[in-house]
Short mmCIF file of C-alpha atoms in Angstrom, two decimals:
data_model
loop_
_atom_site.label_atom_id
_atom_site.label_comp_id
_atom_site.label_asym_id
_atom_site.label_seq_id
_atom_site.Cartn_x
_atom_site.Cartn_y
_atom_site.Cartn_z
CA GLY A 1 -22.44 -32.24 58.14
CA GLN A 2 -19.15 -33.92 57.41
CA GLN A 3 -16.01 -31.90 57.95
CA LEU A 4 -12.46 -32.48 56.98
CA ASN A 5 -9.80 -32.64 59.67
CA GLN A 6 -7.50 -29.69 59.10
CA SER A 7 -4.37 -29.06 61.14
CA PRO A 8 -2.95 -27.16 62.75
CA GLN A 9 -5.89 -25.06 63.91
CA SER A 10 -3.61 -22.06 64.23
CA MET A 11 0.02 -21.19 63.75
CA PHE A 12 2.35 -18.27 64.21
CA ILE A 13 4.67 -17.29 61.40
CA GLN A 14 7.78 -15.22 61.28
CA GLU A 15 8.59 -13.45 58.09
CA GLY A 16 10.71 -15.65 55.85
CA GLU A 17 9.64 -18.94 57.40
CA ASP A 18 8.11 -21.84 55.48
CA VAL A 19 4.81 -23.11 56.87
CA SER A 20 2.73 -26.16 56.18
CA MET A 21 -0.83 -27.27 56.86
CA ASN A 22 -2.79 -30.37 55.93
CA CYS A 23 -6.20 -31.88 55.61
CA THR A 24 -7.38 -35.45 55.99
CA SER A 25 -10.69 -37.11 55.31
CA SER A 26 -12.29 -40.47 55.90
CA SER A 27 -13.86 -40.21 52.44
CA ILE A 28 -12.36 -39.98 48.99
CA PHE A 29 -12.60 -36.77 47.01
CA ASN A 30 -11.71 -36.26 43.36
CA THR A 31 -10.88 -32.59 43.84
CA TRP A 32 -9.06 -30.77 46.61
CA LEU A 33 -9.12 -27.01 46.90
CA TRP A 34 -7.33 -24.53 49.10
CA TYR A 35 -8.88 -21.15 49.93
CA LYS A 36 -7.72 -18.12 51.93
CA GLN A 37 -10.16 -15.94 53.82
CA ASP A 38 -9.34 -12.50 55.16
CA PRO A 39 -11.45 -11.05 57.99
CA GLY A 40 -14.91 -10.00 56.87
CA GLU A 41 -14.46 -11.32 53.35
CA GLY A 42 -15.33 -14.38 51.33
CA PRO A 43 -12.84 -17.16 50.59
CA VAL A 44 -10.52 -16.73 47.63
CA LEU A 45 -9.36 -19.77 45.69
CA LEU A 46 -5.60 -20.34 45.91
CA ILE A 47 -5.01 -23.73 44.35
CA ALA A 48 -7.19 -26.46 42.85
CA LEU A 49 -6.01 -30.08 42.55
CA TYR A 50 -7.76 -32.54 40.26
CA LYS A 51 -5.62 -35.70 40.20
CA ALA A 52 -4.29 -37.99 42.89
CA GLY A 53 -0.59 -37.29 43.37
CA GLU A 54 -0.81 -33.90 41.66
CA LEU A 55 1.59 -31.25 42.94
CA THR A 56 0.70 -27.69 41.97
CA SER A 57 2.30 -24.35 42.72
CA ASN A 58 0.95 -20.82 42.70
CA GLY A 59 3.77 -18.41 43.47
CA ARG A 60 5.03 -19.20 46.97
CA LEU A 61 2.21 -21.68 47.53
CA THR A 62 2.50 -25.38 46.80
CA ALA A 63 -0.22 -27.95 47.34
CA GLN A 64 -0.43 -31.69 46.78
CA PHE A 65 -3.33 -34.07 46.26
CA GLY A 66 -2.61 -37.20 48.29
CA ILE A 67 -2.27 -40.54 46.52
CA THR A 68 -5.05 -42.06 48.61
CA ARG A 69 -7.33 -39.15 47.60
CA LYS A 70 -8.11 -38.66 51.27
CA ASP A 71 -5.62 -35.94 52.09
CA SER A 72 -3.88 -32.80 50.87
CA PHE A 73 -1.28 -30.38 52.13
CA LEU A 74 -0.49 -26.74 51.50
CA ASN A 75 2.96 -25.20 51.91
CA ILE A 76 3.73 -21.50 52.02
CA SER A 77 7.37 -20.67 51.44
CA ALA A 78 9.17 -17.54 52.65
CA SER A 79 6.09 -16.21 54.43
CA ILE A 80 5.32 -12.50 54.41
CA PRO A 81 2.96 -10.46 56.63
CA SER A 82 0.12 -10.54 54.09
CA ASP A 83 0.01 -14.33 54.39
CA VAL A 84 -1.89 -13.78 57.64
CA GLY A 85 -5.45 -15.02 57.39
CA ILE A 86 -7.48 -18.20 57.59
CA TYR A 87 -6.73 -21.02 55.17
CA PHE A 88 -9.40 -23.58 54.39
CA CYS A 89 -9.10 -26.85 52.56
CA ALA A 90 -12.15 -28.18 50.76
CA GLY A 91 -12.90 -31.54 49.23
CA GLN A 92 -15.21 -31.94 46.29
CA LEU A 93 -16.79 -34.84 44.44
CA ARG A 94 -16.89 -33.46 40.91
CA TYR A 95 -19.94 -34.48 38.90
CA ALA A 96 -21.52 -36.03 41.96
CA ALA A 97 -23.27 -34.81 45.07
CA GLY A 98 -24.11 -31.60 43.23
CA ASN A 99 -20.43 -30.56 43.14
CA LYS A 100 -20.76 -29.63 46.81
CA LEU A 101 -17.72 -28.58 48.79
CA THR A 102 -16.88 -29.97 52.21
CA PHE A 103 -14.69 -27.58 54.18
CA GLY A 104 -12.02 -28.20 56.76
CA GLY A 105 -12.09 -26.34 60.05
CA GLY A 106 -9.49 -23.82 58.90
CA THR A 107 -5.94 -22.94 59.86
CA ARG A 108 -5.54 -19.47 61.34
CA VAL A 109 -2.17 -18.01 60.40
CA LEU A 110 -0.95 -15.26 62.71
CA VAL A 111 2.22 -13.22 62.95
CA LYS A 112 4.61 -13.96 65.80
CA PRO A 113 4.59 -11.09 68.26
CA GLY B 1 -12.83 -12.53 35.95
CA ALA B 2 -15.28 -14.78 37.83
CA VAL B 3 -16.53 -12.06 40.15
CA VAL B 4 -19.39 -12.68 42.54
CA SER B 5 -20.99 -9.83 44.44
CA GLN B 6 -23.31 -9.78 47.42
CA HIS B 7 -25.66 -7.09 48.63
CA PRO B 8 -25.85 -5.80 51.23
CA SER B 9 -22.39 -6.29 52.73
CA TRP B 10 -23.87 -5.92 56.18
CA VAL B 11 -27.32 -5.51 57.66
CA ILE B 12 -28.75 -4.95 61.12
CA CYS B 13 -32.39 -5.76 61.71
CA LYS B 14 -34.87 -6.17 64.50
CA SER B 15 -35.98 -9.57 65.67
CA GLY B 16 -39.02 -10.80 63.75
CA THR B 17 -38.27 -8.97 60.52
CA SER B 18 -37.22 -10.53 57.22
CA VAL B 19 -33.97 -9.80 55.44
CA LYS B 20 -33.11 -10.43 51.79
CA ILE B 21 -29.55 -11.00 50.63
CA GLU B 22 -28.63 -10.92 46.94
CA CYS B 23 -25.87 -12.89 45.22
CA ARG B 24 -24.87 -11.95 41.69
CA SER B 25 -22.36 -13.40 39.25
CA LEU B 26 -21.06 -10.30 37.47
CA ASP B 27 -19.11 -11.64 34.50
CA PHE B 28 -20.43 -15.15 34.01
CA GLN B 29 -23.64 -17.09 34.07
CA ALA B 30 -24.14 -19.51 36.90
CA THR B 31 -26.22 -22.66 36.70
CA THR B 32 -25.71 -23.32 40.35
CA MET B 33 -25.27 -21.08 43.35
CA PHE B 34 -24.57 -22.16 46.89
CA TRP B 35 -25.40 -20.48 50.19
CA TYR B 36 -23.15 -20.91 53.22
CA ARG B 37 -23.31 -19.69 56.80
CA GLN B 38 -20.22 -19.02 58.88
CA PHE B 39 -20.28 -18.36 62.62
CA PRO B 40 -17.34 -16.55 64.27
CA LYS B 41 -14.11 -18.56 64.22
CA GLN B 42 -15.83 -21.46 62.49
CA SER B 43 -15.75 -22.95 59.05
CA LEU B 44 -18.24 -22.49 56.24
CA MET B 45 -21.31 -24.68 56.47
CA LEU B 46 -23.37 -25.30 53.35
CA MET B 47 -27.01 -24.33 53.81
CA ALA B 48 -28.47 -24.99 50.38
CA THR B 49 -27.79 -25.48 46.70
CA SER B 50 -29.72 -23.25 44.33
CA ASN B 51 -30.29 -24.18 40.68
CA GLU B 52 -31.68 -21.68 38.22
CA GLY B 53 -35.34 -22.26 37.57
CA SER B 54 -35.84 -24.99 40.12
CA LYS B 55 -36.30 -25.41 43.84
CA ALA B 56 -33.30 -25.19 46.10
CA THR B 57 -31.91 -28.27 47.80
CA TYR B 58 -31.42 -27.72 51.52
CA GLU B 59 -28.87 -29.43 53.74
CA GLN B 60 -30.04 -31.46 56.67
CA GLY B 61 -31.07 -29.28 59.58
CA VAL B 62 -31.65 -26.13 57.52
CA GLU B 63 -35.28 -24.95 57.61
CA LYS B 64 -36.43 -24.25 54.08
CA ASP B 65 -39.37 -22.14 55.28
CA LYS B 66 -37.06 -19.93 57.25
CA PHE B 67 -34.34 -19.52 54.64
CA LEU B 68 -36.12 -18.88 51.36
CA ILE B 69 -33.97 -19.17 48.25
CA ASN B 70 -34.90 -17.89 44.82
CA HIS B 71 -32.67 -18.37 41.77
CA ALA B 72 -34.66 -16.48 39.17
CA SER B 73 -31.93 -15.95 36.59
CA LEU B 74 -28.51 -17.25 35.63
CA THR B 75 -26.84 -14.34 37.41
CA LEU B 76 -28.92 -13.81 40.53
CA SER B 77 -29.88 -15.82 43.58
CA THR B 78 -31.49 -14.41 46.70
CA LEU B 79 -31.63 -15.68 50.27
CA THR B 80 -34.39 -14.35 52.49
CA VAL B 81 -34.09 -14.92 56.21
CA THR B 82 -37.69 -14.82 57.42
CA SER B 83 -38.67 -13.81 60.94
CA ALA B 84 -35.05 -13.38 61.88
CA HIS B 85 -33.92 -13.99 65.45
CA PRO B 86 -30.63 -13.19 67.21
CA GLU B 87 -29.41 -16.77 66.71
CA ASP B 88 -29.60 -16.16 62.93
CA SER B 89 -26.87 -13.54 63.27
CA SER B 90 -24.02 -14.82 61.16
CA PHE B 91 -21.86 -14.26 58.08
CA TYR B 92 -23.73 -15.47 54.98
CA ILE B 93 -21.61 -16.26 51.94
CA CYS B 94 -22.72 -17.31 48.49
CA SER B 95 -20.76 -18.98 45.72
CA ALA B 96 -21.48 -19.54 42.06
CA SER B 97 -20.41 -22.17 39.54
CA PRO B 98 -20.04 -21.07 35.91
CA LEU B 99 -22.32 -22.37 33.19
CA THR B 100 -19.53 -22.63 30.66
CA SER B 101 -17.37 -20.16 28.67
CA GLY B 102 -14.09 -21.94 29.16
CA ARG B 103 -14.28 -22.09 32.91
CA ARG B 104 -14.57 -25.30 34.86
CA THR B 105 -18.23 -25.71 35.69
CA ASP B 106 -17.41 -27.40 38.97
CA THR B 107 -15.38 -24.48 40.36
CA GLN B 108 -17.08 -22.32 42.96
CA TYR B 109 -16.33 -18.60 43.10
CA PHE B 110 -17.26 -16.94 46.35
CA GLY B 111 -18.91 -13.64 47.10
CA PRO B 112 -17.57 -11.25 49.76
CA GLY B 113 -20.21 -12.24 52.30
CA THR B 114 -23.02 -10.47 54.15
CA ARG B 115 -22.83 -9.87 57.88
CA LEU B 116 -26.30 -10.17 59.43
CA THR B 117 -26.90 -8.91 62.94
CA VAL B 118 -30.33 -9.46 64.45
CA LEU B 119 -31.09 -7.37 67.52
#
């Protein structure tokens, strides 16, 4: 099935750093979502975006819904060790296509050795 | 709130046997539940959409006779992997969308996943 292009695939963080990841699609979505998944667990919703141009924060996390409705980014400020995990973006067509989610490939966030 | 549970959390079975995985919405009713499969270091791939009281809708390439889905109530959906083989070993995750009660009905809340290992 269709996947979103998510980058980077992986990144190393040092405590205190700001990090950024993004997702692009060839199709328009009317909702963008960002999830975090820890090993052996299900994804947990971090931020949901419902309008083009919307910028939303959740603590140290900030995400934006691109104006073209084909992209989104997630920033993590002042990273801490518990930010390690896999972050997934997901696009959704609300009220169409059965509200299905299309997931990006994930960004694996690791701690710098 | 919006808690989804799965049972079992992990299961090991012999090739050729069938395995049932349960997905429950604990504090809300769900009109729609979704079943995903995730292979190691890969993303979540939607297998099927399950609507209470009706047949599931399967994604292209997913065998409906192999992955039986039953959504008998507004809080429970089950996935049965029939005649499991080693290539079915994967992490199976369900999600549920609320019926109403002030929550967005298009939001999906995910369960903790079930690790299936077929020997």
